[in-house]
Coordinates of C-alpha atoms and ligand atoms in Angstrom, one line a residue:
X1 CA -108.2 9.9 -89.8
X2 CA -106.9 12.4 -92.4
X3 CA -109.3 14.2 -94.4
X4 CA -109.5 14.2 -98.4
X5 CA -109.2 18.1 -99.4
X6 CA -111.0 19.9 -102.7
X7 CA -111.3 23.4 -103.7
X8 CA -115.2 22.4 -104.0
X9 CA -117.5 19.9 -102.2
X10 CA -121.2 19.3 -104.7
X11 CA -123.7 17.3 -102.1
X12 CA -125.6 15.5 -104.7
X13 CA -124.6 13.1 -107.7
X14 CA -128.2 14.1 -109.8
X15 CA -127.9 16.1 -113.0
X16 CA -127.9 19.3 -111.2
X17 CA -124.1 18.0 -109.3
X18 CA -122.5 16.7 -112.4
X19 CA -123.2 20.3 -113.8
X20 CA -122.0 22.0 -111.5
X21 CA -119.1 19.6 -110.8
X22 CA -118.6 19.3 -114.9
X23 CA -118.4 23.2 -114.9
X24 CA -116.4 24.0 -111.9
X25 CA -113.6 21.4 -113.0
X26 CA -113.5 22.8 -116.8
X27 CA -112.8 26.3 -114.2
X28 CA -109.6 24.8 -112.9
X29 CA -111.3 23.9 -109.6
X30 CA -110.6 20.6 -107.1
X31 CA -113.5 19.3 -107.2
X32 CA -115.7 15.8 -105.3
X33 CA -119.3 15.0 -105.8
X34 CA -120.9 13.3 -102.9
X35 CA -123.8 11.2 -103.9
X36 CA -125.3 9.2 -100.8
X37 CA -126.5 6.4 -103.2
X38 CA -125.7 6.3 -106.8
X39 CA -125.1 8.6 -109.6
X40 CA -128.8 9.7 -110.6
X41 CA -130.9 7.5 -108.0
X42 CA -133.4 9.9 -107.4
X43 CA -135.2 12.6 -109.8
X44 CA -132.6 12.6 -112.1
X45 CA -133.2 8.7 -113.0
X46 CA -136.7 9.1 -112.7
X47 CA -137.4 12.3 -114.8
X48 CA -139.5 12.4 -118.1
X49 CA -136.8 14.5 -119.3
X50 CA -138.6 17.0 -121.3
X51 CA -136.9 20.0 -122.5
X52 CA -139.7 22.6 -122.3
X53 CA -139.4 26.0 -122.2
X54 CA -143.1 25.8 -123.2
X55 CA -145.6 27.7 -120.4
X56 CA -142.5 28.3 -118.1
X57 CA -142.8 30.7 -115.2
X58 CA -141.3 34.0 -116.4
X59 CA -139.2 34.2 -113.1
X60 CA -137.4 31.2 -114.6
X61 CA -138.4 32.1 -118.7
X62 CA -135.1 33.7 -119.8
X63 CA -132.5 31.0 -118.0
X64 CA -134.9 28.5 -119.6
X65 CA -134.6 30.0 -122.8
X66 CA -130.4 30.2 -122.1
X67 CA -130.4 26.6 -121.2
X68 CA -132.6 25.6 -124.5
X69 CA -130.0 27.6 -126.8
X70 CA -127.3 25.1 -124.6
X71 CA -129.6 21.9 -125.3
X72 CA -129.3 22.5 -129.1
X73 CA -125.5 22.7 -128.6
X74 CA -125.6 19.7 -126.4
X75 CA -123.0 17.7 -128.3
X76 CA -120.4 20.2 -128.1
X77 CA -120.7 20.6 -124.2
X78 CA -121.0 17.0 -123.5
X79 CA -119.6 14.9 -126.5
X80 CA -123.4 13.2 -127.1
X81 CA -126.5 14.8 -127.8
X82 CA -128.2 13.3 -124.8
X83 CA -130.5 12.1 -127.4
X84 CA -132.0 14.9 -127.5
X85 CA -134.6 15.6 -130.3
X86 CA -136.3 19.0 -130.8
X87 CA -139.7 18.2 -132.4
X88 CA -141.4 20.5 -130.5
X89 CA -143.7 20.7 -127.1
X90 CA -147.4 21.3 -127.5
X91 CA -150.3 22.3 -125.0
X92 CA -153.7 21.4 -126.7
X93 CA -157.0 23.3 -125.7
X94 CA -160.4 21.7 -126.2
X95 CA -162.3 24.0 -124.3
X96 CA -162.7 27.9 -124.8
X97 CA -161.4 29.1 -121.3
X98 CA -158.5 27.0 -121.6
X99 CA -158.0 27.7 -125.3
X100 CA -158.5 31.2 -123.7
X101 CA -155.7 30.9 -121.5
X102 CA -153.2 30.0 -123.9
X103 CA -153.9 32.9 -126.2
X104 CA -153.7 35.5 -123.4
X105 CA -150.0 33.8 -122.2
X106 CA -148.7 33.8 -126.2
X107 CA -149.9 37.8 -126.3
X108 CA -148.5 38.6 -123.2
X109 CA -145.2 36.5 -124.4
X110 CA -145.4 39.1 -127.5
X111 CA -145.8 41.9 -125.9
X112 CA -142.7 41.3 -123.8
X113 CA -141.1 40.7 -126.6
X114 CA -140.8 36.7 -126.6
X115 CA -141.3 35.0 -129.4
X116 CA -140.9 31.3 -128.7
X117 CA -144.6 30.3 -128.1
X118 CA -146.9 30.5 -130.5
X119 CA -150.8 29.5 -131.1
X120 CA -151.3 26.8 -134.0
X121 CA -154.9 26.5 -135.4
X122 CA -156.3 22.6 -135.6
X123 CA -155.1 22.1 -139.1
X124 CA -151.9 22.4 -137.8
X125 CA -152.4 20.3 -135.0
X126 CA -154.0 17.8 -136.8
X127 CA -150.6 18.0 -139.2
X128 CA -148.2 17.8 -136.1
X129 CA -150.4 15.3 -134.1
X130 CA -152.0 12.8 -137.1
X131 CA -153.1 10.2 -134.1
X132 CA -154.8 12.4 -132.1
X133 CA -158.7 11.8 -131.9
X134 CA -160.2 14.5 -129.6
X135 CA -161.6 17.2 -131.6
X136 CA -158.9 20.1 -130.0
X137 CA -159.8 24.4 -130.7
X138 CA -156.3 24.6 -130.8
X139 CA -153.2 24.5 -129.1
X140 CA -149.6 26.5 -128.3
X141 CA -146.4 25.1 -129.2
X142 CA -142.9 26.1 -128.8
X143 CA -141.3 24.1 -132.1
X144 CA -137.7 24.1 -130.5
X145 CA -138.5 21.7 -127.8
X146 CA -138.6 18.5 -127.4
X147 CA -137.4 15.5 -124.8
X148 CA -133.9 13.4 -124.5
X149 CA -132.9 10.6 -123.2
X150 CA -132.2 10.7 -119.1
X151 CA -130.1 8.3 -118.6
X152 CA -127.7 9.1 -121.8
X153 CA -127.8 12.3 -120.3
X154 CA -126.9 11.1 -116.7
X155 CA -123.9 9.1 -119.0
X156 CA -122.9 11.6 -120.6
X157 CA -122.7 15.0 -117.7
X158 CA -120.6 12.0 -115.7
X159 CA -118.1 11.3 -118.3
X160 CA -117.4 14.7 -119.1
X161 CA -117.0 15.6 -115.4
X162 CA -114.6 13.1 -114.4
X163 CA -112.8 14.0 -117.8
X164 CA -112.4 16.9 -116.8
X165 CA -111.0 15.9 -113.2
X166 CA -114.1 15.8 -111.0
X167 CA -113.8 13.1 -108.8
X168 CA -117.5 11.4 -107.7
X169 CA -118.0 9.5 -104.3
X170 CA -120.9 7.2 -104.4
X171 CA -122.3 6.2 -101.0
X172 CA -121.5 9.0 -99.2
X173 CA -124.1 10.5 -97.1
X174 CA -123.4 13.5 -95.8
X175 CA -124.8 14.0 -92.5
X176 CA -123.0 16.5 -90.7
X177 CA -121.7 19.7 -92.0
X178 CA -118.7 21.8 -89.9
X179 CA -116.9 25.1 -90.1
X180 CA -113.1 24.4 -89.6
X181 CA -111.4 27.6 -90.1
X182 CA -111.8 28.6 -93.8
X183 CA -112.9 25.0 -94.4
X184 CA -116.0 23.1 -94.5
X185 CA -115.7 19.7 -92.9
X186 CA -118.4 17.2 -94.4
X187 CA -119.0 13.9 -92.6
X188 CA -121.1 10.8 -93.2
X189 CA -121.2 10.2 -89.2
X190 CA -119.6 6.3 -90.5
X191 CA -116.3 5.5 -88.6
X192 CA -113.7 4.9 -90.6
X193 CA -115.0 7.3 -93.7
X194 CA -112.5 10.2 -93.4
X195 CA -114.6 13.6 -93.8
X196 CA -113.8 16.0 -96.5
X197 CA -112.7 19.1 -96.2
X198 CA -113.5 22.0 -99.0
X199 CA -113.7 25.6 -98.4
X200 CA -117.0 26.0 -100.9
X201 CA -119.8 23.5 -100.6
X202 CA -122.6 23.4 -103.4
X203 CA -125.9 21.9 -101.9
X204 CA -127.4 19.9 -105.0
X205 CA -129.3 17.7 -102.5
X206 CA -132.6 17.9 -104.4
X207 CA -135.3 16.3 -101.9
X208 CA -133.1 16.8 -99.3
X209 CA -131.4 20.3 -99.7
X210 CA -133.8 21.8 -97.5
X211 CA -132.0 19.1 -94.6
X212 CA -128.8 20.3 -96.2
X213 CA -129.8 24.2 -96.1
X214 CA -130.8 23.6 -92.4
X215 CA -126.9 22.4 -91.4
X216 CA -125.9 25.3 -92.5
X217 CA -128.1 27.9 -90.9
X218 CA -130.4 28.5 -93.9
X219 CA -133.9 27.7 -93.2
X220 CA -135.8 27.0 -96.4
X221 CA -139.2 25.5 -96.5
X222 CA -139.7 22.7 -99.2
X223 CA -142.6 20.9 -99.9
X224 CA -141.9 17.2 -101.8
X225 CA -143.0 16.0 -104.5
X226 CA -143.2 12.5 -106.1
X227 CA -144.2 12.7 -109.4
X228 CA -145.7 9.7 -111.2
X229 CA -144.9 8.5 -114.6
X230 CA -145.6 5.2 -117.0
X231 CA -144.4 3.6 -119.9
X232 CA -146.1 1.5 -122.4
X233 CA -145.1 -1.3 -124.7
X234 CA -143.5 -0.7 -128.0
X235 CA -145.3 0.6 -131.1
X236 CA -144.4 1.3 -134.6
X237 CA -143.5 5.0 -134.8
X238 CA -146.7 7.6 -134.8
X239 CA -146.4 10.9 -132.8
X240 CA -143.1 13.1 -132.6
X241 CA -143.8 16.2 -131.0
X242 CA -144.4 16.5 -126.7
X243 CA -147.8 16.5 -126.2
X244 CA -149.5 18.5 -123.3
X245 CA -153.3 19.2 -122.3
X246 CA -154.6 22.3 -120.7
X247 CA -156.2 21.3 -117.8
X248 CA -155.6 18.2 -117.5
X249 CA -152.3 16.4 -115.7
X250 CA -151.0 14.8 -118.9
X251 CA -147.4 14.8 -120.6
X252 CA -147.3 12.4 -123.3
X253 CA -144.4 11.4 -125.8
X254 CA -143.1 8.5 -127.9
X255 CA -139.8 7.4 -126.8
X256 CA -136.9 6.4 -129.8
X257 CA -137.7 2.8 -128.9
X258 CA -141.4 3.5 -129.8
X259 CA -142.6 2.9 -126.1
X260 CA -145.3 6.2 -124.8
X261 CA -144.0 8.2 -122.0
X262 CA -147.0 9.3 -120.1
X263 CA -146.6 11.6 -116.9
X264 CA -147.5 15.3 -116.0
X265 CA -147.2 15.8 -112.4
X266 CA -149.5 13.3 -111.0
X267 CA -148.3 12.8 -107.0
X268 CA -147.7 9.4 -105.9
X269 CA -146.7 9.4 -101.7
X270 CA -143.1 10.0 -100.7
X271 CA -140.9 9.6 -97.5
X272 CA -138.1 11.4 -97.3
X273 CA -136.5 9.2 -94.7
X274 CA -136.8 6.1 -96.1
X275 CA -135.5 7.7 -99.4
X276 CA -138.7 6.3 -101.0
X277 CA -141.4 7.4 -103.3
X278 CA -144.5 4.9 -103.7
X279 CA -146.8 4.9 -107.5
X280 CA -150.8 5.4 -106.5
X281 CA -152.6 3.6 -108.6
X282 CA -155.9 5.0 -108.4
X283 CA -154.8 8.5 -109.3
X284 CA -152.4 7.1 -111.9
X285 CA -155.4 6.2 -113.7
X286 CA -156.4 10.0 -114.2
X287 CA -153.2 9.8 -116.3
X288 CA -154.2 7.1 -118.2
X289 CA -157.9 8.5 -118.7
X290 CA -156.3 11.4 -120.5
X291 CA -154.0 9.9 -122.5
X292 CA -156.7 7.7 -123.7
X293 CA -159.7 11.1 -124.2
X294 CA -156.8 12.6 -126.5
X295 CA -155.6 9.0 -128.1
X296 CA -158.5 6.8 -128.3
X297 CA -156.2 4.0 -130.4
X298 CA -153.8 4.0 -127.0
X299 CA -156.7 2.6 -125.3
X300 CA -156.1 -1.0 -125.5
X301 CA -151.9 -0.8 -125.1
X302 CA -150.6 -2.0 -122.2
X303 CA -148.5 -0.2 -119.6
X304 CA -145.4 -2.2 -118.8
X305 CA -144.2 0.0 -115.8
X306 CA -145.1 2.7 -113.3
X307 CA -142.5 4.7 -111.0
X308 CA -142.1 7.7 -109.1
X309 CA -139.5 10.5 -108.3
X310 CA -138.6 12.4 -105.3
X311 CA -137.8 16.5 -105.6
X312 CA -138.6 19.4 -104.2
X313 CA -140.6 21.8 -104.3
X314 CA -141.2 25.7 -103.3
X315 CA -143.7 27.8 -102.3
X316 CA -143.6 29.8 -105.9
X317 CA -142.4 26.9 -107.8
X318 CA -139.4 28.3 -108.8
X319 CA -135.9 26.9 -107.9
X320 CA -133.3 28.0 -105.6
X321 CA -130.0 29.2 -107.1
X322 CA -127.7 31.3 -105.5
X323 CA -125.1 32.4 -102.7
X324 CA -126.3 30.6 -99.0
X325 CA -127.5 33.6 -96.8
X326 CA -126.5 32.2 -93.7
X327 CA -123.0 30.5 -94.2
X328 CA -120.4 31.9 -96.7
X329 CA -118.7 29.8 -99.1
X330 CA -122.0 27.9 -99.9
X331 CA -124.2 27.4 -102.4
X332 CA -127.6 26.1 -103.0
X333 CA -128.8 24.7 -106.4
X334 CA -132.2 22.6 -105.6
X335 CA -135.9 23.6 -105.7
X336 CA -136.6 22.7 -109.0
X337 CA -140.0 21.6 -108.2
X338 CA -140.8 19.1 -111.3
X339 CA -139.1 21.2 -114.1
X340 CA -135.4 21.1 -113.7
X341 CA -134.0 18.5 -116.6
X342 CA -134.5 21.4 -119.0
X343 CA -132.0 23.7 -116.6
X344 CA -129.4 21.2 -116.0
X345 CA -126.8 22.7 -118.4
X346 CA -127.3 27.0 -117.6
X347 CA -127.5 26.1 -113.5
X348 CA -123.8 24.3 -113.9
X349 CA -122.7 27.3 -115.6
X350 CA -124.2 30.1 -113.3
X351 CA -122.7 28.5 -110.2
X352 CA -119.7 28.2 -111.5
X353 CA -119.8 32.1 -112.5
X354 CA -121.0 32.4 -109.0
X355 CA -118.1 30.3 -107.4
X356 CA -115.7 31.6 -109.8
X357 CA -116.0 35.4 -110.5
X358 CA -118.5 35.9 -107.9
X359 CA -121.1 37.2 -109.8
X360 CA -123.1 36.1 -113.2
X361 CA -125.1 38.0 -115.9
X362 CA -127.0 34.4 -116.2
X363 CA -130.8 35.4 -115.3
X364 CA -130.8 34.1 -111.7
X365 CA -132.0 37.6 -109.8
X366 CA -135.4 36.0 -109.2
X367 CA -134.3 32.5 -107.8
X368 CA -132.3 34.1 -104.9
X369 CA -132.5 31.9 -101.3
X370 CA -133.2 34.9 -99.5
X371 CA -136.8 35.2 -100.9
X372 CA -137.7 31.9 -98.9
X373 CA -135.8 31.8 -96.6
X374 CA -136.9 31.7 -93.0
X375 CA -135.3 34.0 -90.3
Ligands
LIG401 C1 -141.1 11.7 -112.6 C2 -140.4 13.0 -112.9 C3 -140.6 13.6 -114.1 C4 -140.0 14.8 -114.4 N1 -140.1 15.3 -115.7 C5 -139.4 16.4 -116.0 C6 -139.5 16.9 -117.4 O1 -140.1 16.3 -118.2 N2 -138.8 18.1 -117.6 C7 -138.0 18.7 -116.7 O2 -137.4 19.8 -117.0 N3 -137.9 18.2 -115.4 C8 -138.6 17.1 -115.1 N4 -138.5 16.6 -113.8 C9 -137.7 17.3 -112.9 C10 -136.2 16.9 -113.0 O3 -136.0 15.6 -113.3 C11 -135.4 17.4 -111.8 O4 -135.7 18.7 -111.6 C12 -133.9 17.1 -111.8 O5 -133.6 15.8 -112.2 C13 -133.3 17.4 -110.5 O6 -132.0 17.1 -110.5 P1 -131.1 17.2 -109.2 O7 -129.8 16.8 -109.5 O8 -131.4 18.5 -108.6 O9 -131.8 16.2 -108.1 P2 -131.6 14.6 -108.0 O10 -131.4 13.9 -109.3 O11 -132.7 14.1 -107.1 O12 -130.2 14.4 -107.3 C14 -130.0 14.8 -105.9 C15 -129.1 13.7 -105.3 O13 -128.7 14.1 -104.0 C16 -128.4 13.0 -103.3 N5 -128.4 13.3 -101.8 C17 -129.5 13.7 -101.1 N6 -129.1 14.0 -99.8 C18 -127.7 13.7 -99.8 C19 -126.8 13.7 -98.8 N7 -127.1 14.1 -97.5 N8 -125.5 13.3 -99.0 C20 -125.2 13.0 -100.3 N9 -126.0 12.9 -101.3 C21 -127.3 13.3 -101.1 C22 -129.6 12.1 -103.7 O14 -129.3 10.7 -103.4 C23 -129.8 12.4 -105.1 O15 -129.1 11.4 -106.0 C24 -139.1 15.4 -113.5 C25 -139.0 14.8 -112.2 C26 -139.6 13.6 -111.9 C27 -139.3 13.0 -110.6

């Protein structure tokens, strides 16, 4: 059976592929994304899609803050803002450690030289949040945040990558990976299903990059994650900004369609195999009991759905971008480990920098594969 040949192979039709993919193809580059189910099935389709650069790691601070300038120019990379609206993220304190804790990160931010945090006092808050009823010291915001919409952004990274020639293979698994030569021979293990051949393969895997890594000679260790989330019914318009608690496990937004978005890394159970992730609904609840201690009048709203996502995660949290160690000619993009919608545009354009001019000035040095990997 003949084999379909690109300049570039992306194993993973999430956010993080059609970046790369969109990227790569606006390059001049050949290139197929391989999705074993559908175009954002997993994290991507399940993501709260906040774009945060608000208490980031600083390993990952200054691509963040890249990516945010890229978010503000979204319509111009894309042709649709993603519905992306910048009211701002916000981490409320209502204790004095972790009031504590959010002063110490905003002076350390300053005396680095970042200015995008800052500490607001509770007038402010009270200003920015009206609805909220606990009594709150104070909180940090970062006032160009804000959230957009997932699956507009999943629409929109699709159209502009097969506009720009990328060609996207839904329900193809890959399952083995071979060196042919200069080439890369990628296979489902389905008879019939030709493999294809590229001479660069990007592993965008998410959950399962670390099964991807492992083809290929790199041995990464990934923990996974399946992060819970609900969604309310409708209400009439009341609270703009992102609204985080020190502390506690809550992220909570209103939606354009007035439902509340409440997550923050609560883990539901996952199974990598069965390509499933399960909602707990006992330690859901935690969720909901913080919503409610912030917003009393959410107390009586009802929840109209619960899901989970799958991703991975590292040992330091941070993802891993960069140059295979063990296989040239590949390239790992996965590792995001619950904070990756906010990269999705500055990772396209660092692997392709990568891929294309073999290096990039994009701030990558600390998200290497070599500092996990396992020799
Ligand atoms: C509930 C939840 C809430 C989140 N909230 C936020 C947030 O508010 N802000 C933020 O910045 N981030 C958030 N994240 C994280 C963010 O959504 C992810 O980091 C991001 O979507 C990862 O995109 P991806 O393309 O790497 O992975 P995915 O979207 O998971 O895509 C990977 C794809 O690879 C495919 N695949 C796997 N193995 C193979 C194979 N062998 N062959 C072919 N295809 C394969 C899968 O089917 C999948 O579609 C959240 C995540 C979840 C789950």
């Amino acid at each position: 059976m003949n084999a379909t040949v690109f300049d570039v192979a992306v194993i993973g039709g999430g956010l993080h592929g059609l970046s790369i993919a969109l990227n790569l193809s606006r390059a001049g580059m050949r290139v197929v994304v391989l999705e074993r189910a559908w175009v954002g099935r997993h994290a991507s389709g399940a993501t709260a899609a906040g774009v945060r650069t608000l208490n980031r790691d600083l390993g990952e601070l200054d691509l963040a803050l890249e990516s945010m300038d890229m978010w503000h120019n979204m319509a111009a990379i894309v042709g649709d803002d993603c519905g992306f609206n910048a009211h701002g993220q916000i981490c409320v304190a209502d204790d004095i450690s972790n009031f504590g804790k959010l002063q110490d990160r905003v002076s350390m931010l300053r005396a680095l030289g970042y200015t995008h945090e800052e500490i607001i006092d509770p007038r402010e808050l009270r200003q920015l949040v009206p609805m909220m009823s606990a009594q709150c010291l104070g909180a940090s915001i970062a006032r160009n945040n804000g959230a957009a919409d997932p699956h507009r952004t999943i629409a929109a990274f699709r159209r502009s990558a097969q506009a720009a020639g990328a060609v996207i293979r839904e329900g193809f698994g890959v399952q083995r990976i071979e060196r042919h030569g200069q080439d890369w021979s990628l296979e489902t293990g389905i008879v019939g299903v030709p493999p294809v051949v590229a001479p660069i393969v990007v592993n965008a895997a998410g959950a399962w990059s670390g099964r991807i890594a492992a083809m290929v000679g790199d041995i990464i260790p990934l923990k996974t994650r399946a992060s819970m989330m609900m969604v309310t019914e409708r209400l009439a318009p009341m609270l703009k900004p992102v609204v985080s608690h020190m502390g506690r496990s809550l992220s909570f937004k209103q939606s354009d369609q007035g439902t509340l978005v409440i997550g923050g890394g609560l883990q539901g159970l996952s199974n990598l195999d069965l390509e499933t992730s399960t909602v707990r609904l006992g330690t859901l609840a935690k969720g909901a009991r913080a919503a409610t201690d912030l917003f009393s009048c959410v107390s009586d709203i009802r929840i109209v759905r619960t899901w989970a996502g799958l991703e991975a995660q590292t040992d330091d949290k941070l993802p891993v971008i960069g140059a295979a160690i063990n296989a040239s000619g590949v390239f790992h993009a996965f590792g995001y480990s619950g904070h990756g919608f906010e990269l999705v545009p500055v990772v396209g354009a660092a692997i392709t920098d990568l891929i294309v001019h073999g290096s990039t000035r994009r701030a990558i040095s600390n998200l290497t594969p070599g500092r996990l990997i396992v020799s």
